[in-house]
């Protein structure tokens, strides 16, 4: 975080004057600093209208909004059978092109969101670590509006302009032990990250009362994928819940001489990340309990229009080659490289956007410094 903040500050210094042209920016409160009560959510958490426009959906979600057109941007990560992912509102999208507008796709009815189509989820591991809850899994991502070969990227409540991806996206959980196991009490999750792409995903929510939430849910390693940010033993075809140790915070590793190091992710301008100086360490897990997917996702039904036979099967086969990247979840280096490649095409376009966002953001930062 400090690296990003520093480089942004440098840019801020180089481009003063933006602030004066954008009076609304002085009012911007970073999404990760906004706190809400589950029972009293605003219509939208983000009421700004800056370079990236306005929040696309809403946070107040109910029985009226539930269904395939829901634009609910309040997600929850609770239990093995009860979680959401961020994915695009419209078919055939990429994460890189739509990161600001993703909506919640969930496994349980009753919270005003879209539901993940039945059969899309092909394996998940839900882990309960001291500092976080994490779901890592495998999915036919075309069923949640992603192109079959999208390498994807990271969603988190930060972003260059502090408005989050998606803008205004909120995350809650009733699954932290500090909750006392009360399923009806939702805590807002301040630090979280969700990696989507290559037919796999990770959603980690860091316990807001834990000491290390920001580091465990670090958001600056957006180009090195699930295996480095959420190292796990998840297997395609297996559905299980486990207790787990904390992972090393993303980007932190112990080298061959035993020294603790911090990895610096190179800028996109230097091209695809093909090698990393370390292998991610999978934290040890215990008490794993496996389930049949049919016992878990009882609210999810396959779309009625989908023929069960050859059409679906054929496209699934076609995807298998694209999903080689995700298939290598255990071979993490390759997976990370491949997913950055996929993301690169999507993010070339995003890079141009990012520059202008940073320009405005420079003004925002200036204003924040000013107010502080
Ligand atoms: C349901 O949610 C929508 C979208 O946030 C909102 O416009 C509507 O007022 C809500 N309905 C109720 C009864 O709260
Ligand atoms: C809370 O809900 C989850 C699934 O939704 C369930 O597995 C768990 O047993 C519930 N816990 C309590 C204390 O009711
Ligand atoms: C997971 O397994 C399913 C069923 O065998 C397969 O179709 C899919 O391609 C696999 N997904 C990944 C990401 O390997």
GROMACS .gro file of N, CA and C in nm, residues 166-225:
model
  180
  166UNK      N    1  -1.614  -0.312  -0.739
  166UNK     CA    2  -1.693  -0.208  -0.805
  166UNK      C    3  -1.706  -0.081  -0.720
  167UNK      N    4  -1.735   0.029  -0.787
  167UNK     CA    5  -1.761   0.155  -0.717
  167UNK      C    6  -1.873   0.132  -0.616
  168UNK      N    7  -1.847   0.168  -0.491
  168UNK     CA    8  -1.953   0.155  -0.390
  168UNK      C    9  -1.983   0.013  -0.346
  169UNK      N   10  -1.906  -0.085  -0.393
  169UNK     CA   11  -1.934  -0.224  -0.354
  169UNK      C   12  -1.909  -0.246  -0.205
  170UNK      N   13  -2.008  -0.303  -0.137
  170UNK     CA   14  -1.994  -0.329   0.007
  170UNK      C   15  -1.994  -0.479   0.033
  171UNK      N   16  -1.921  -0.520   0.137
  171UNK     CA   17  -1.913  -0.661   0.173
  171UNK      C   18  -1.943  -0.677   0.322
  172UNK      N   19  -2.023  -0.777   0.353
  172UNK     CA   20  -2.059  -0.808   0.492
  172UNK      C   21  -2.038  -0.957   0.517
  173UNK      N   22  -2.031  -0.995   0.644
  173UNK     CA   23  -2.022  -1.138   0.679
  173UNK      C   24  -2.091  -1.164   0.811
  174UNK      N   25  -2.154  -1.280   0.820
  174UNK     CA   26  -2.204  -1.326   0.951
  174UNK      C   27  -2.122  -1.445   0.999
  175UNK      N   28  -2.005  -1.466   0.937
  175UNK     CA   29  -1.930  -1.588   0.962
  175UNK      C   30  -1.810  -1.576   1.055
  176UNK      N   31  -1.774  -1.454   1.100
  176UNK     CA   32  -1.657  -1.443   1.186
  176UNK      C   33  -1.688  -1.498   1.325
  177UNK      N   34  -1.590  -1.563   1.384
  177UNK     CA   35  -1.612  -1.615   1.521
  177UNK      C   36  -1.648  -1.502   1.617
  178UNK      N   37  -1.595  -1.382   1.593
  178UNK     CA   38  -1.627  -1.270   1.682
  178UNK      C   39  -1.776  -1.237   1.678
  179UNK      N   40  -1.844  -1.298   1.582
  179UNK     CA   41  -1.988  -1.281   1.569
  179UNK      C   42  -2.064  -1.375   1.663
  180UNK      N   43  -1.993  -1.465   1.725
  180UNK     CA   44  -2.055  -1.559   1.816
  180UNK      C   45  -2.145  -1.661   1.746
  181UNK      N   46  -2.124  -1.680   1.615
  181UNK     CA   47  -2.201  -1.779   1.542
  181UNK      C   48  -2.346  -1.740   1.516
  182UNK      N   49  -2.376  -1.612   1.539
  182UNK     CA   50  -2.514  -1.568   1.517
  182UNK      C   51  -2.534  -1.534   1.370
  183UNK      N   52  -2.610  -1.616   1.300
  183UNK     CA   53  -2.624  -1.598   1.156
  183UNK      C   54  -2.699  -1.471   1.119
  184UNK      N   55  -2.771  -1.414   1.212
  184UNK     CA   56  -2.851  -1.296   1.176
  184UNK      C   57  -2.776  -1.166   1.201
  185UNK      N   58  -2.651  -1.173   1.244
  185UNK     CA   59  -2.576  -1.051   1.270
  185UNK      C   60  -2.466  -1.034   1.166
  186UNK      N   61  -2.481  -0.935   1.080
  186UNK     CA   62  -2.382  -0.913   0.976
  186UNK      C   63  -2.288  -0.801   1.014
  187UNK      N   64  -2.157  -0.828   1.001
  187UNK     CA   65  -2.056  -0.725   1.024
  187UNK      C   66  -2.007  -0.674   0.889
  188UNK      N   67  -1.983  -0.545   0.879
  188UNK     CA   68  -1.923  -0.494   0.755
  188UNK      C   69  -1.777  -0.537   0.750
  189UNK      N   70  -1.736  -0.586   0.633
  189UNK     CA   71  -1.597  -0.623   0.611
  189UNK      C   72  -1.528  -0.502   0.546
  190UNK      N   73  -1.427  -0.450   0.613
  190UNK     CA   74  -1.361  -0.331   0.560
  190UNK      C   75  -1.254  -0.369   0.457
  191UNK      N   76  -1.177  -0.474   0.486
  191UNK     CA   77  -1.070  -0.517   0.394
  191UNK      C   78  -1.106  -0.652   0.333
  192UNK      N   79  -1.108  -0.656   0.201
  192UNK     CA   80  -1.139  -0.781   0.130
  192UNK      C   81  -1.077  -0.775  -0.009
  193UNK      N   82  -1.057  -0.889  -0.071
  193UNK     CA   83  -1.023  -0.892  -0.214
  193UNK      C   84  -1.087  -1.012  -0.280
  194UNK      N   85  -1.122  -0.992  -0.405
  194UNK     CA   86  -1.189  -1.096  -0.484
  194UNK      C   87  -1.118  -1.105  -0.619
  195UNK      N   88  -1.053  -1.218  -0.643
  195UNK     CA   89  -0.989  -1.242  -0.772
  195UNK      C   90  -1.082  -1.326  -0.857
  196UNK      N   91  -1.105  -1.280  -0.978
  196UNK     CA   92  -1.194  -1.350  -1.070
  196UNK      C   93  -1.118  -1.373  -1.201
  197UNK      N   94  -1.138  -1.489  -1.265
  197UNK     CA   95  -1.079  -1.509  -1.397
  197UNK      C   96  -1.027  -1.650  -1.415
  198UNK      N   97  -1.005  -1.689  -1.542
  198UNK     CA   98  -0.956  -1.823  -1.577
  198UNK      C   99  -1.040  -1.933  -1.513
  199UNK      N  100  -1.171  -1.910  -1.507
  199UNK     CA  101  -1.266  -2.008  -1.451
  199UNK      C  102  -1.234  -2.046  -1.307
  200UNK      N  103  -1.176  -1.953  -1.235
  200UNK     CA  104  -1.150  -1.977  -1.094
  200UNK      C  105  -1.166  -1.846  -1.019
  201UNK      N  106  -1.168  -1.854  -0.888
  201UNK     CA  107  -1.190  -1.732  -0.810
  201UNK      C  108  -1.137  -1.750  -0.669
  202UNK      N  109  -1.117  -1.637  -0.603
  202UNK     CA  110  -1.089  -1.634  -0.460
  202UNK      C  111  -1.159  -1.512  -0.404
  203UNK      N  112  -1.228  -1.529  -0.292
  203UNK     CA  113  -1.286  -1.414  -0.220
  203UNK      C  114  -1.241  -1.427  -0.076
  204UNK      N  115  -1.159  -1.333  -0.032
  204UNK     CA  116  -1.111  -1.335   0.106
  204UNK      C  117  -1.167  -1.214   0.179
  205UNK      N  118  -1.224  -1.238   0.297
  205UNK     CA  119  -1.275  -1.128   0.380
  205UNK      C  120  -1.198  -1.130   0.511
  206UNK      N  121  -1.135  -1.018   0.544
  206UNK     CA  122  -1.050  -1.015   0.663
  206UNK      C  123  -1.128  -0.963   0.781
  207UNK      N  124  -1.114  -1.034   0.894
  207UNK     CA  125  -1.190  -1.002   1.016
  207UNK      C  126  -1.163  -0.859   1.059
  208UNK      N  127  -1.267  -0.776   1.062
  208UNK     CA  128  -1.245  -0.635   1.095
  208UNK      C  129  -1.191  -0.617   1.237
  209UNK      N  130  -1.209  -0.716   1.323
  209UNK     CA  131  -1.152  -0.700   1.457
  209UNK      C  132  -1.016  -0.769   1.470
  210UNK      N  133  -0.963  -0.821   1.359
  210UNK     CA  134  -0.830  -0.883   1.361
  210UNK      C  135  -0.721  -0.777   1.350
  211UNK      N  136  -0.599  -0.812   1.393
  211UNK     CA  137  -0.491  -0.713   1.397
  211UNK      C  138  -0.425  -0.686   1.262
  212UNK      N  139  -0.448  -0.772   1.165
  212UNK     CA  140  -0.366  -0.765   1.044
  212UNK      C  141  -0.451  -0.764   0.917
  213UNK      N  142  -0.571  -0.710   0.928
  213UNK     CA  143  -0.668  -0.723   0.817
  213UNK      C  144  -0.616  -0.663   0.687
  214UNK      N  145  -0.557  -0.544   0.694
  214UNK     CA  146  -0.516  -0.478   0.570
  214UNK      C  147  -0.406  -0.556   0.500
  215UNK      N  148  -0.313  -0.616   0.576
  215UNK     CA  149  -0.204  -0.690   0.514
  215UNK      C  150  -0.254  -0.824   0.457
  216UNK      N  151  -0.337  -0.893   0.533
  216UNK     CA  152  -0.387  -1.023   0.485
  216UNK      C  153  -0.478  -1.008   0.364
  217UNK      N  154  -0.548  -0.897   0.356
  217UNK     CA  155  -0.633  -0.869   0.240
  217UNK      C  156  -0.567  -0.763   0.152
  218UNK      N  157  -0.435  -0.763   0.148
  218UNK     CA  158  -0.358  -0.666   0.069
  218UNK      C  159  -0.414  -0.657  -0.074
  219UNK      N  160  -0.414  -0.535  -0.126
  219UNK     CA  161  -0.478  -0.516  -0.257
  219UNK      C  162  -0.383  -0.472  -0.367
  220UNK      N  163  -0.251  -0.467  -0.339
  220UNK     CA  164  -0.161  -0.412  -0.441
  220UNK      C  165  -0.102  -0.518  -0.533
  221UNK      N  166  -0.128  -0.647  -0.505
  221UNK     CA  167  -0.069  -0.751  -0.590
  221UNK      C  168  -0.171  -0.802  -0.691
  222UNK      N  169  -0.228  -0.707  -0.765
  222UNK     CA  170  -0.341  -0.740  -0.851
  222UNK      C  171  -0.303  -0.818  -0.976
  223UNK      N  172  -0.173  -0.834  -1.004
  223UNK     CA  173  -0.135  -0.900  -1.129
  223UNK      C  174  -0.078  -1.040  -1.107
  224UNK      N  175  -0.076  -1.090  -0.985
  224UNK     CA  176  -0.014  -1.221  -0.965
  224UNK      C  177  -0.113  -1.330  -0.923
  225UNK      N  178  -0.241  -1.296  -0.929
  225UNK     CA  179  -0.344  -1.400  -0.928
  225UNK      C  180  -0.374  -1.469  -0.796
   0.00000   0.00000   0.00000
